[in-house]
XYZ file of C-alpha atoms in Angstrom:
328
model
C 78.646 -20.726 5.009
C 77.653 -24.144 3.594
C 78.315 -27.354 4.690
C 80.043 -29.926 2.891
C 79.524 -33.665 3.973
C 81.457 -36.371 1.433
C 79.739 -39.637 1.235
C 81.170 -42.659 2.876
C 84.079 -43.220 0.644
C 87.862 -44.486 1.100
C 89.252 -43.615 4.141
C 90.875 -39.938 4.247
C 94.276 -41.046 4.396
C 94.003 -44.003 2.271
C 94.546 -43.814 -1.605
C 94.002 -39.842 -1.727
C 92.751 -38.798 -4.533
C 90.139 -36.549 -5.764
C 87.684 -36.760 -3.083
C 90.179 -35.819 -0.549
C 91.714 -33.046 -2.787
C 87.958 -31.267 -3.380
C 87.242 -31.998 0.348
C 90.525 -30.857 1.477
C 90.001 -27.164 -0.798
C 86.613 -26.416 0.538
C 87.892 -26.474 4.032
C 90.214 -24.192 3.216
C 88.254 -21.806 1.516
C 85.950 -21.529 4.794
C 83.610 -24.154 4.502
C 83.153 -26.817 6.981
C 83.507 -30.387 5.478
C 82.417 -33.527 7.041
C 84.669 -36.735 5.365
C 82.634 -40.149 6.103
C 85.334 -43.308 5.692
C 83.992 -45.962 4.583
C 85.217 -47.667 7.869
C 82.940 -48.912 10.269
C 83.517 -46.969 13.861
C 82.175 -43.524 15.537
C 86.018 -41.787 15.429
C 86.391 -38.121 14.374
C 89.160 -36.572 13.512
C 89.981 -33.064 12.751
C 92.042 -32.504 10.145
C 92.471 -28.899 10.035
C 89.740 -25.925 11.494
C 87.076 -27.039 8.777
C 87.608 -30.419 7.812
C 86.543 -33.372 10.143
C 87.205 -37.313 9.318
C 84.586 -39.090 10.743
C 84.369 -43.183 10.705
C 81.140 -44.490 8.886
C 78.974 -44.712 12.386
C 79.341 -41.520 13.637
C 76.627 -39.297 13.980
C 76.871 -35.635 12.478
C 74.427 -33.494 14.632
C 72.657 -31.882 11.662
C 71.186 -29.570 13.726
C 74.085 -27.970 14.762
C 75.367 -27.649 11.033
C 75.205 -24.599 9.207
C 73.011 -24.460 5.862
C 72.846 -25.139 3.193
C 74.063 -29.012 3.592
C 75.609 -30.551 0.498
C 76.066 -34.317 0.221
C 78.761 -35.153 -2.313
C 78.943 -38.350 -3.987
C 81.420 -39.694 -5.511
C 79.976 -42.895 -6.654
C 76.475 -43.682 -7.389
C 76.351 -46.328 -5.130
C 76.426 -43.725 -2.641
C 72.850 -43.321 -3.008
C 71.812 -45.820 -0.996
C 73.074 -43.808 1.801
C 71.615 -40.429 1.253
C 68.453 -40.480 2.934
C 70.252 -41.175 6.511
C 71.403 -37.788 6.366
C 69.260 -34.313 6.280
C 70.432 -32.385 3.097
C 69.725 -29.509 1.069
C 71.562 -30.553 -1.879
C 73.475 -33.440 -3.513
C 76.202 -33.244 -5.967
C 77.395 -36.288 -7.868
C 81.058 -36.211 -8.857
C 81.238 -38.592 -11.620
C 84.676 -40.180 -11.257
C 84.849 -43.183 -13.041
C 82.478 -44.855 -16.389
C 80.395 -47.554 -14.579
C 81.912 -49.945 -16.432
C 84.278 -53.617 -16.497
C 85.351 -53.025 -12.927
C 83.023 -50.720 -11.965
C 79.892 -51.476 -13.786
C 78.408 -52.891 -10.491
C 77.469 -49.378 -10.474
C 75.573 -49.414 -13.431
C 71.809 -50.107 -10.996
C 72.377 -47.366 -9.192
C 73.557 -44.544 -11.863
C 69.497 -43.517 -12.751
C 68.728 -43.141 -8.968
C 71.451 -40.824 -8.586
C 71.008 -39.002 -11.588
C 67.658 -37.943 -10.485
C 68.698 -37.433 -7.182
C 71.591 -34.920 -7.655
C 70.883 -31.375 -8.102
C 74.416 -30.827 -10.217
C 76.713 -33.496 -11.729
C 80.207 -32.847 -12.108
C 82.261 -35.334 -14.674
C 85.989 -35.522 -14.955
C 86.595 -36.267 -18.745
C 85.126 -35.200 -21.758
C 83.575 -39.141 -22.862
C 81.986 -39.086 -19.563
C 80.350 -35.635 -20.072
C 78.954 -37.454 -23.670
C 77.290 -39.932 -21.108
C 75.649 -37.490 -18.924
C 74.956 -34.363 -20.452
C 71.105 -36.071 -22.418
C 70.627 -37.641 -18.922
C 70.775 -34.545 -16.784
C 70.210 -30.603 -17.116
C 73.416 -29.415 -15.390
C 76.452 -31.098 -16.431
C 79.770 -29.707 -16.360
C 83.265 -30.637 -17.123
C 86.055 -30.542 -14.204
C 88.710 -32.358 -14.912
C 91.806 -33.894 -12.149
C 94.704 -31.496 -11.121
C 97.192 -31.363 -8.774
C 98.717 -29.046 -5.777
C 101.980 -28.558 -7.478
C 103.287 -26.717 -4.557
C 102.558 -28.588 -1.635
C 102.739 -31.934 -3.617
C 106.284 -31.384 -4.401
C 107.442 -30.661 -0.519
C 109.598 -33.933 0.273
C 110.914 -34.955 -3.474
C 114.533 -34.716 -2.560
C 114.179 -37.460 0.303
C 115.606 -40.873 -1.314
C 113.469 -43.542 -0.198
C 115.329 -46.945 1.464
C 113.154 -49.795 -0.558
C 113.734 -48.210 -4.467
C 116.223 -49.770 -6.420
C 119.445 -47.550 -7.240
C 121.893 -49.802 -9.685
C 119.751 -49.199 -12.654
C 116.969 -46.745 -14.220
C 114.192 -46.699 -12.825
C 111.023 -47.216 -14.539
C 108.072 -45.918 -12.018
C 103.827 -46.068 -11.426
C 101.938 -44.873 -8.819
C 98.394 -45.537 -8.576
C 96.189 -48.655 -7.992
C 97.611 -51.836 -8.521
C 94.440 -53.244 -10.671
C 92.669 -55.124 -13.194
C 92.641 -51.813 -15.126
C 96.765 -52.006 -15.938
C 97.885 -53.574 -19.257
C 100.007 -56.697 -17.338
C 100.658 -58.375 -20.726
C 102.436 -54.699 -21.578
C 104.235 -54.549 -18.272
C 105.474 -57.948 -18.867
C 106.455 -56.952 -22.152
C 108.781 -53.825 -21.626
C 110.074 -55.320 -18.155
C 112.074 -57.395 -20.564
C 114.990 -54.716 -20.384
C 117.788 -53.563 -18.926
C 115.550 -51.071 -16.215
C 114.060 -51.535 -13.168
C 110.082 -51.237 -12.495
C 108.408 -49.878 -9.250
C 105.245 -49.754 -9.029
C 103.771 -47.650 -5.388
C 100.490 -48.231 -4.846
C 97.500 -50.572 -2.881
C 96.471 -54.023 -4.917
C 92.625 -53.251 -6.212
C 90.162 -55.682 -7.901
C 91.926 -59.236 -8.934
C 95.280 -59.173 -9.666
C 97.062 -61.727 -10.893
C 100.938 -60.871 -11.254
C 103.765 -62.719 -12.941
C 106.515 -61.176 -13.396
C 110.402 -60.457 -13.545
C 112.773 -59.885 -10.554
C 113.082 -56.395 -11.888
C 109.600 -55.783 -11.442
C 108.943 -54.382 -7.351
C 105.751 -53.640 -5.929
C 106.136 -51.360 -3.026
C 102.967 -51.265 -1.888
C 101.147 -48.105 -0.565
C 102.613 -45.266 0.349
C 101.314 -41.761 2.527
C 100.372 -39.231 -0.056
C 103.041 -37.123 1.509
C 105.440 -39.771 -0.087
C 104.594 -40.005 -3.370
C 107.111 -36.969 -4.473
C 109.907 -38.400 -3.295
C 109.103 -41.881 -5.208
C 108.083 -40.165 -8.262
C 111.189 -37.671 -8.266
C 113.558 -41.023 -8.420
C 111.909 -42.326 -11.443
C 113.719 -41.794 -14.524
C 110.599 -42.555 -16.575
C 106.875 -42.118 -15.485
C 104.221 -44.589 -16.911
C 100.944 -45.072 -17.441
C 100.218 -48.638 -18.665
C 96.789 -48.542 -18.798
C 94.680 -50.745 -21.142
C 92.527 -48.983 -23.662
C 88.931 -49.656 -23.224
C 86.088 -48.008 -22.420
C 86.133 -47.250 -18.912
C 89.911 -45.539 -19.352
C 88.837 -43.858 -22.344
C 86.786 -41.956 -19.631
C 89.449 -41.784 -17.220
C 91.526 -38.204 -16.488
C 94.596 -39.931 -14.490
C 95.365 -37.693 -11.433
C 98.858 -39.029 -11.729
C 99.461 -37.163 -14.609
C 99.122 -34.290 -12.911
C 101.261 -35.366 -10.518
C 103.808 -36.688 -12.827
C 103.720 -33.444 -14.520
C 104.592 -31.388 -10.989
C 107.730 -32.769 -10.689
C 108.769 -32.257 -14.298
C 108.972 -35.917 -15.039
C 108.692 -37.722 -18.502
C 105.441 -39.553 -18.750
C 104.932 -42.768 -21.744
C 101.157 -43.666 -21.806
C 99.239 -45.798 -23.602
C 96.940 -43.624 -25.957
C 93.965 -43.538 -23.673
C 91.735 -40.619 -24.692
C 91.786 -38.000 -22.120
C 96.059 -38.554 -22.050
C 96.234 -37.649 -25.938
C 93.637 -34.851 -25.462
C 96.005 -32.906 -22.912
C 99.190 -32.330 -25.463
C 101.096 -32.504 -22.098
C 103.943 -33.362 -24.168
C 103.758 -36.781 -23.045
C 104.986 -39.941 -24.885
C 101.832 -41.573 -26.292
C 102.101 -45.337 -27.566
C 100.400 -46.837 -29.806
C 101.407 -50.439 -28.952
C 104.123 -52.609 -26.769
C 107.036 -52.104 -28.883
C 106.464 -48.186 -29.083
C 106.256 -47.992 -25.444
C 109.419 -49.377 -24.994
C 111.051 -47.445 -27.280
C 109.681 -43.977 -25.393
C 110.783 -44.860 -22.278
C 114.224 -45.521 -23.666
C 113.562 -41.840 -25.501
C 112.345 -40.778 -22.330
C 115.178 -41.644 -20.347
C 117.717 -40.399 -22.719
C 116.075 -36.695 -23.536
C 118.181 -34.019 -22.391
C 116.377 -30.795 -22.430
C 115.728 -28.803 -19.349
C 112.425 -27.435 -21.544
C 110.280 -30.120 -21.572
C 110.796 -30.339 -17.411
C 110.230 -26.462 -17.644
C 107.136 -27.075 -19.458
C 105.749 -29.992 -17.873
C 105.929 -27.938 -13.997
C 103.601 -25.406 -16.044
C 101.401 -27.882 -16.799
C 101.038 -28.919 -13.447
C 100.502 -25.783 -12.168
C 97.962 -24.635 -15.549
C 96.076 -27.503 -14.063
C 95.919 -26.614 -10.219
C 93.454 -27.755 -8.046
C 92.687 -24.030 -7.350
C 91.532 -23.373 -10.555
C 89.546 -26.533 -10.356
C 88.001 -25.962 -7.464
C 87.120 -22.366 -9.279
C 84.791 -23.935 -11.391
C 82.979 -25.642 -8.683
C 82.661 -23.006 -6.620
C 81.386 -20.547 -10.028
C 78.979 -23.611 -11.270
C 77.360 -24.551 -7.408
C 76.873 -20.554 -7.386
C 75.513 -20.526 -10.783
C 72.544 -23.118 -9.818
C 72.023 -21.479 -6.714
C 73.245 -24.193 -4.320
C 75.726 -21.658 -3.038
């Protein structure tokens, strides 16, 4: 079978997202997956029979690998990179527009676009981008392990506040976040926690009711998320989270949790019966909806579309569309 080798990228256990998840489903599925932190050292780890976390120094004995050999990037600056390593194929994962924060990226998007033999994007504006620039484009959008993700939700954790609602995020702590909004709706009579690592310049101001818990194991996020009353996503609407798919979402969505969201693209394309807002003082008024709705349905309907949106079925269309274009 096919190896997998993910380009240095955040370390394994650090921020998990989609790399991790994709990595994490190919080992299981039989293939053997190399994970490159983007931490200096020669460690390896093995996280399970197939999957191996390796620190940025170590050397994979390519000879020893079974082929094909697939590079995955997740970031075009990745390309740099890709020449250290014998490869059969690359695949560029197109997480995030190369834009505001990111557009550092933007010198090295061409180079990778003729580089990679297959691009995968996660939204539909981002497919827009990409599909003139390259002859196999496809669409796989963020999911979530609704099983697995929802093991440890009924664990209260000791550092969230328990006098008042709770208004909760999880995710980066970043430039990306609408602060003059958070400011805004912290102006009530709930209490805001925010889980997650500080990214990019961040300059915070705000109320006592406001906590920043910092990062948490990805094995903790259930039991965070299942003690909100309210989920949020306060993101500002621009162009780089018009091409965002939020993974948290997803994950919001698993544990049958009411979501209000700024009306970033991808987050009114789902009709995840989700409470969209169109500005500061409708945001505020959904949570309040949010806290206060009383039917069972909506969680009934949210859990199924967690689990419409696995990463199973994701990882289906990888597996049909690396078959397709004969790099499996």
């Amino acid at each position: 079978m096919a190896t997998f080798i993910q380009m240095p990228t955040v370390a394994y256990n650090r921020m998990y997202q989609r790399p991790q998840q994709i990595m994490r489903k190919l080992s299981e599925m039989g293939y053997t997956v190399y994970y490159i932190d983007n931490v200096n050292g020669e460690y390896f780890i093995k996280i399970n029979r197939n999957l191996y976390e390796v620190g940025a120094n170590y050397k994979i004995e390519i000879k020893k690998l079974s082929r094909p050999i697939i590079l995955w990037c997740s970031s075009p600056a990745q390309i740099v990179r890709i020449n250290n390593i014998d490869h059969d194929y690359i695949v560029y994962d197109v997480v995030d527009d190369s834009s505001h924060e990111f557009k550092i990226w933007n010198q090295y998007v061409e180079d990778m676009l003729s580089a990679a033999d297959i691009v995968f994007v996660t939204s539909d504006r981002l497919y827009e981008k990409f599909f003139l620039r390259h002859n196999r484009v496809y669409i796989v959008k963020n999911g979530v392990d609704a099983g697995k993700f929802s093991l440890n939700k009924n664990i209260i954790p000791k550092d969230i506040p328990k006098n008042r609602k709770v208004v909760g995020y999880v995710g980066a702590i970043a430039p990306w976040i609408d602060w003059d909004l958070v400011k805004y709706i912290s102006n009530s009579s709930y209490d805001f926690v925010f889980v997650g690592s500080r990214c990019g310049k961040v300059d915070i101001n705000l109320n006592s009711n406001v906590y920043f818990l910092g990062e948490k194991r990805y094995t903790e996020l259930p039991c965070y998320i299942n003690n909100f009353n309210c989920c949020i996503i306060p993101f500002k609407v621009n162009e780089m989270t018009n091409c965002c798919n939020p993974i948290k979402l997803y994950e919001y969505m698993s544990l049958g949790k009411p979501v209000v969201s700024t009306a970033i693209e991808e987050v009114v394309k789902m009709k995840s019966n989700c409470y969209i807002s169109k500005d500061k003082q409708d945001f505020m008024e959904n949570i309040t909806k949010s806290i206060h709705e009383d039917k069972k349905s909506l969680s009934i309907l949210r859990r199924k579309f967690a689990l419409d949106n696995s990463w199973d079925k994701r990882m289906s269309i990888i597996i049909e569309k690396l078959k397709l274009n004969g790099i499996l």
